[in-house]
mmCIF file of C-alpha atoms in Angstrom:
data_model
loop_
_atom_site.group_PDB
_atom_site.id
_atom_site.type_symbol
_atom_site.label_atom_id
_atom_site.label_comp_id
_atom_site.label_asym_id
_atom_site.label_seq_id
_atom_site.Cartn_x
_atom_site.Cartn_y
_atom_site.Cartn_z
ATOM 1 C CA MET A 296 -106.272 128.664 -76.594
ATOM 2 C CA LEU A 297 -107.192 132.046 -75.208
ATOM 3 C CA SER A 298 -105.046 135.142 -76.006
ATOM 4 C CA GLU A 299 -103.136 137.033 -73.293
ATOM 5 C CA LYS A 300 -105.760 139.879 -73.549
ATOM 6 C CA GLU A 301 -108.636 137.403 -73.106
ATOM 7 C CA ILE A 302 -106.869 135.723 -70.198
ATOM 8 C CA GLN A 303 -106.423 139.113 -68.438
ATOM 9 C CA ASP A 304 -110.073 140.118 -68.977
ATOM 10 C CA LYS A 305 -111.319 136.628 -67.838
ATOM 11 C CA LEU A 306 -109.174 136.711 -64.808
ATOM 12 C CA LYS A 307 -111.332 139.680 -63.614
ATOM 13 C CA THR A 308 -114.534 137.517 -63.732
ATOM 14 C CA VAL A 309 -113.144 135.023 -61.228
ATOM 15 C CA LYS A 310 -112.212 135.404 -57.517
ATOM 16 C CA GLY A 311 -108.775 134.593 -56.057
ATOM 17 C CA TRP A 312 -107.376 132.867 -59.022
ATOM 18 C CA GLU A 313 -103.703 133.679 -59.797
ATOM 19 C CA ARG A 314 -102.016 133.179 -63.077
ATOM 20 C CA MET A 315 -99.236 130.623 -63.058
ATOM 21 C CA GLY A 316 -97.855 130.161 -66.537
ATOM 22 C CA ASN A 317 -100.172 128.040 -68.487
ATOM 23 C CA ALA A 318 -102.532 127.611 -65.619
ATOM 24 C CA ILE A 319 -104.577 129.477 -63.049
ATOM 25 C CA GLU A 320 -104.359 128.556 -59.444
ATOM 26 C CA LYS A 321 -106.356 129.134 -56.235
ATOM 27 C CA LYS A 322 -105.601 128.176 -52.571
ATOM 28 C CA PHE A 323 -108.273 127.157 -50.191
ATOM 29 C CA LYS A 324 -108.076 126.725 -46.360
ATOM 30 C CA PHE A 325 -110.820 124.947 -44.473
ATOM 31 C CA LYS A 326 -111.616 124.243 -40.916
ATOM 32 C CA ASP A 327 -110.304 120.658 -41.022
ATOM 33 C CA PHE A 328 -109.721 117.579 -43.193
ATOM 34 C CA VAL A 329 -113.453 116.795 -43.226
ATOM 35 C CA GLU A 330 -114.494 120.231 -44.685
ATOM 36 C CA ALA A 331 -111.706 119.993 -47.263
ATOM 37 C CA THR A 332 -113.047 116.575 -48.377
ATOM 38 C CA ALA A 333 -116.579 117.923 -48.633
ATOM 39 C CA PHE A 334 -115.392 120.734 -50.758
ATOM 40 C CA LEU A 335 -113.417 118.479 -53.089
ATOM 41 C CA VAL A 336 -116.267 116.133 -53.477
ATOM 42 C CA LYS A 337 -118.399 119.063 -54.776
ATOM 43 C CA VAL A 338 -115.553 120.192 -57.077
ATOM 44 C CA GLY A 339 -115.334 116.558 -58.293
ATOM 45 C CA PHE A 340 -119.003 116.459 -59.233
ATOM 46 C CA ALA A 341 -118.635 119.891 -61.122
ATOM 47 C CA ALA A 342 -115.408 118.625 -62.862
ATOM 48 C CA GLU A 343 -117.107 115.375 -64.052
ATOM 49 C CA SER A 344 -120.152 117.126 -65.285
ATOM 50 C CA MET A 345 -117.814 119.566 -67.218
ATOM 51 C CA ASP A 346 -115.410 116.848 -68.289
ATOM 52 C CA HIS A 347 -112.709 119.090 -67.111
ATOM 53 C CA HIS A 348 -110.598 118.405 -64.051
ATOM 54 C CA PRO A 349 -108.296 120.534 -61.834
ATOM 55 C CA ASP A 350 -104.949 119.399 -60.661
ATOM 56 C CA ILE A 351 -105.087 119.205 -56.989
ATOM 57 C CA THR A 352 -102.586 119.313 -54.095
ATOM 58 C CA TRP A 353 -104.183 118.619 -50.715
ATOM 59 C CA SER A 354 -102.715 118.542 -47.194
ATOM 60 C CA TYR A 355 -105.199 118.193 -44.461
ATOM 61 C CA SER A 356 -107.258 121.427 -44.533
ATOM 62 C CA ARG A 357 -105.303 123.101 -47.292
ATOM 63 C CA VAL A 358 -106.069 122.615 -50.975
ATOM 64 C CA THR A 359 -104.656 124.114 -54.111
ATOM 65 C CA LEU A 360 -106.518 123.855 -57.392
ATOM 66 C CA SER A 361 -104.710 124.416 -60.587
ATOM 67 C CA LEU A 362 -106.630 124.714 -63.880
ATOM 68 C CA THR A 363 -105.190 124.443 -67.369
ATOM 69 C CA THR A 364 -106.258 122.752 -70.662
ATOM 70 C CA HIS A 365 -103.585 120.110 -71.263
ATOM 71 C CA SER A 366 -104.788 119.302 -74.638
ATOM 72 C CA ALA A 367 -104.465 122.860 -75.692
ATOM 73 C CA ASN A 368 -101.208 123.445 -73.792
ATOM 74 C CA GLY A 369 -102.608 126.589 -72.372
ATOM 75 C CA LEU A 370 -105.625 128.230 -70.893
ATOM 76 C CA THR A 371 -109.138 127.971 -72.531
ATOM 77 C CA GLN A 372 -112.681 129.020 -71.815
ATOM 78 C CA LYS A 373 -113.109 125.680 -70.071
ATOM 79 C CA ASP A 374 -110.727 126.669 -67.415
ATOM 80 C CA PHE A 375 -112.687 129.919 -66.667
ATOM 81 C CA ASP A 376 -115.951 128.101 -66.712
ATOM 82 C CA LEU A 377 -114.764 125.563 -64.104
ATOM 83 C CA ALA A 378 -113.110 128.387 -62.083
ATOM 84 C CA GLN A 379 -116.568 130.195 -61.979
ATOM 85 C CA LYS A 380 -118.242 127.066 -60.931
ATOM 86 C CA ILE A 381 -115.671 126.384 -58.151
ATOM 87 C CA ASP A 382 -116.071 130.028 -56.947
ATOM 88 C CA GLN A 383 -119.799 129.135 -56.409
ATOM 89 C CA ILE A 384 -118.854 126.068 -54.416
ATOM 90 C CA GLY A 385 -116.445 127.322 -51.777
ATOM 91 C CA MET B 68 -89.296 109.252 -34.540
ATOM 92 C CA LEU B 69 -88.214 105.943 -36.033
ATOM 93 C CA SER B 70 -84.543 105.019 -36.440
ATOM 94 C CA GLU B 71 -83.126 104.359 -39.934
ATOM 95 C CA LYS B 72 -82.946 100.762 -39.210
ATOM 96 C CA GLU B 73 -86.547 100.596 -38.068
ATOM 97 C CA ILE B 74 -87.684 102.582 -41.151
ATOM 98 C CA GLN B 75 -85.834 100.055 -43.372
ATOM 99 C CA ASP B 76 -87.390 97.182 -41.599
ATOM 100 C CA LYS B 77 -90.857 98.699 -41.892
ATOM 101 C CA LEU B 78 -90.549 99.477 -45.528
ATOM 102 C CA LYS B 79 -90.557 95.821 -46.125
ATOM 103 C CA THR B 80 -93.954 95.455 -44.457
ATOM 104 C CA VAL B 81 -95.664 97.913 -46.995
ATOM 105 C CA LYS B 82 -96.232 97.600 -50.737
ATOM 106 C CA GLY B 83 -94.846 100.100 -53.208
ATOM 107 C CA TRP B 84 -93.984 102.780 -50.755
ATOM 108 C CA GLU B 85 -90.750 104.650 -51.508
ATOM 109 C CA ARG B 86 -88.593 106.468 -49.024
ATOM 110 C CA MET B 87 -88.496 110.247 -49.830
ATOM 111 C CA GLY B 88 -86.395 111.933 -47.192
ATOM 112 C CA ASN B 89 -88.716 112.382 -44.176
ATOM 113 C CA ALA B 90 -91.582 110.798 -45.919
ATOM 114 C CA ILE B 91 -92.801 107.600 -47.576
ATOM 115 C CA GLU B 92 -94.587 108.140 -50.956
ATOM 116 C CA LYS B 93 -96.779 105.854 -53.174
ATOM 117 C CA LYS B 94 -98.197 106.577 -56.650
ATOM 118 C CA PHE B 95 -101.467 105.315 -57.824
ATOM 119 C CA LYS B 96 -103.126 105.124 -61.192
ATOM 120 C CA PHE B 97 -106.844 104.517 -61.662
ATOM 121 C CA LYS B 98 -109.182 103.950 -64.613
ATOM 122 C CA ASP B 99 -110.467 107.530 -64.472
ATOM 123 C CA PHE B 100 -111.294 110.454 -62.102
ATOM 124 C CA VAL B 101 -114.309 108.687 -60.488
ATOM 125 C CA GLU B 102 -112.220 105.719 -59.532
ATOM 126 C CA ALA B 103 -109.541 108.018 -58.061
ATOM 127 C CA THR B 104 -112.271 109.865 -56.084
ATOM 128 C CA ALA B 105 -113.730 106.626 -54.726
ATOM 129 C CA PHE B 106 -110.089 105.558 -53.575
ATOM 130 C CA LEU B 107 -109.438 108.920 -51.943
ATOM 131 C CA VAL B 108 -112.727 108.975 -50.091
ATOM 132 C CA LYS B 109 -111.861 105.565 -48.534
ATOM 133 C CA VAL B 110 -108.436 106.826 -47.717
ATOM 134 C CA GLY B 111 -110.071 109.878 -46.142
ATOM 135 C CA PHE B 112 -112.147 107.791 -43.800
ATOM 136 C CA ALA B 113 -109.053 105.689 -42.767
ATOM 137 C CA ALA B 114 -107.014 108.940 -42.181
ATOM 138 C CA GLU B 115 -109.813 110.543 -40.016
ATOM 139 C CA SER B 116 -110.229 107.358 -37.964
ATOM 140 C CA MET B 117 -106.464 107.310 -37.431
ATOM 141 C CA ASP B 118 -106.205 111.101 -36.950
ATOM 142 C CA HIS B 119 -103.250 110.963 -39.367
ATOM 143 C CA HIS B 120 -103.507 112.348 -42.929
ATOM 144 C CA PRO B 121 -101.507 111.886 -46.047
ATOM 145 C CA ASP B 122 -100.374 114.747 -48.274
ATOM 146 C CA ILE B 123 -102.020 114.237 -51.650
ATOM 147 C CA THR B 124 -101.399 115.227 -55.209
ATOM 148 C CA TRP B 125 -104.174 114.329 -57.626
ATOM 149 C CA SER B 126 -104.386 114.837 -61.289
ATOM 150 C CA TYR B 127 -107.425 113.155 -62.935
ATOM 151 C CA SER B 128 -106.775 109.375 -62.478
ATOM 152 C CA ARG B 129 -103.187 109.866 -61.043
ATOM 153 C CA VAL B 130 -102.808 110.139 -57.194
ATOM 154 C CA THR B 131 -99.617 110.457 -55.095
ATOM 155 C CA LEU B 132 -99.805 110.019 -51.426
ATOM 156 C CA SER B 133 -97.034 111.081 -49.022
ATOM 157 C CA LEU B 134 -96.863 110.156 -45.398
ATOM 158 C CA THR B 135 -94.902 111.795 -42.613
ATOM 159 C CA THR B 136 -95.326 112.869 -39.097
ATOM 160 C CA HIS B 137 -94.956 116.590 -39.341
ATOM 161 C CA SER B 138 -95.112 116.880 -35.437
ATOM 162 C CA ALA B 139 -92.129 114.492 -35.155
ATOM 163 C CA ASN B 140 -90.342 116.024 -38.165
ATOM 164 C CA GLY B 141 -89.816 112.519 -39.474
ATOM 165 C CA LEU B 142 -91.379 109.019 -39.930
ATOM 166 C CA THR B 143 -93.123 107.367 -37.027
ATOM 167 C CA GLN B 144 -95.157 104.243 -36.542
ATOM 168 C CA LYS B 145 -98.324 106.122 -37.371
ATOM 169 C CA ASP B 146 -97.041 106.457 -41.037
ATOM 170 C CA PHE B 147 -96.563 102.820 -41.516
ATOM 171 C CA ASP B 148 -99.845 101.950 -39.761
ATOM 172 C CA LEU B 149 -101.661 104.374 -42.233
ATOM 173 C CA ALA B 150 -99.666 102.950 -45.190
ATOM 174 C CA GLN B 151 -100.734 99.479 -44.311
ATOM 175 C CA LYS B 152 -104.369 100.473 -44.124
ATOM 176 C CA ILE B 153 -103.997 102.232 -47.513
ATOM 177 C CA ASP B 154 -102.502 99.015 -48.958
ATOM 178 C CA GLN B 155 -105.620 97.278 -47.990
ATOM 179 C CA ILE B 156 -107.803 99.876 -49.684
ATOM 180 C CA GLY B 157 -106.230 100.004 -53.188
#
C-alpha cells in the first residue's frame, strides 16, 4: 500500500482523478451511449492486460471509474499505472 | 407511467428483477470480467436498438442493472420490454 505522501505525489502524475478515501475516481462524459461503450471496451482491454479492474458506474453517456486495490485495502502502484493507461485512452 | 397494479403484474413476467422505488433492478454474477463484458456488450446492443438504456454498476464479474424511464419519472412499458430482452441475454 502507498503512503499518503506517495499518493499525493502520484496524484500529480494523472489527469482529473480525485481521491475518494481508499480509491481514486474520475468522471467521464461522452457524446452518447455508443461512445461510452467504445471507451469502456478499451478500458476493459487495458484492465485485463494489467489484471487490475476499475469499479464502474455507467448511465448512458456518463461513466465514473473508481480504482483501488481491494487485496491491499488501499491504493497501490497498480491503481496509478491503470489510471495513466486510462488517461491515454479517453 | 405504469400504475402500481400494472407494475406488480409486469414484475411477474420478468425473472429476478426487484422493485427499487421508481426502478427495477437485477444483479448478475459472471465467471470473470471478460464474461461480464460480453454480457454488457449484448445488453448495449439491445439498449441501443430500443433507445432505452439501463443504469449500470459493474465491479469485475458483478453487474447490477437498473431500469427506469427518467423522462416519465417512473416505470413504463419500455422498462419491462428491455428487462424481458435482457432476460433472454443472460
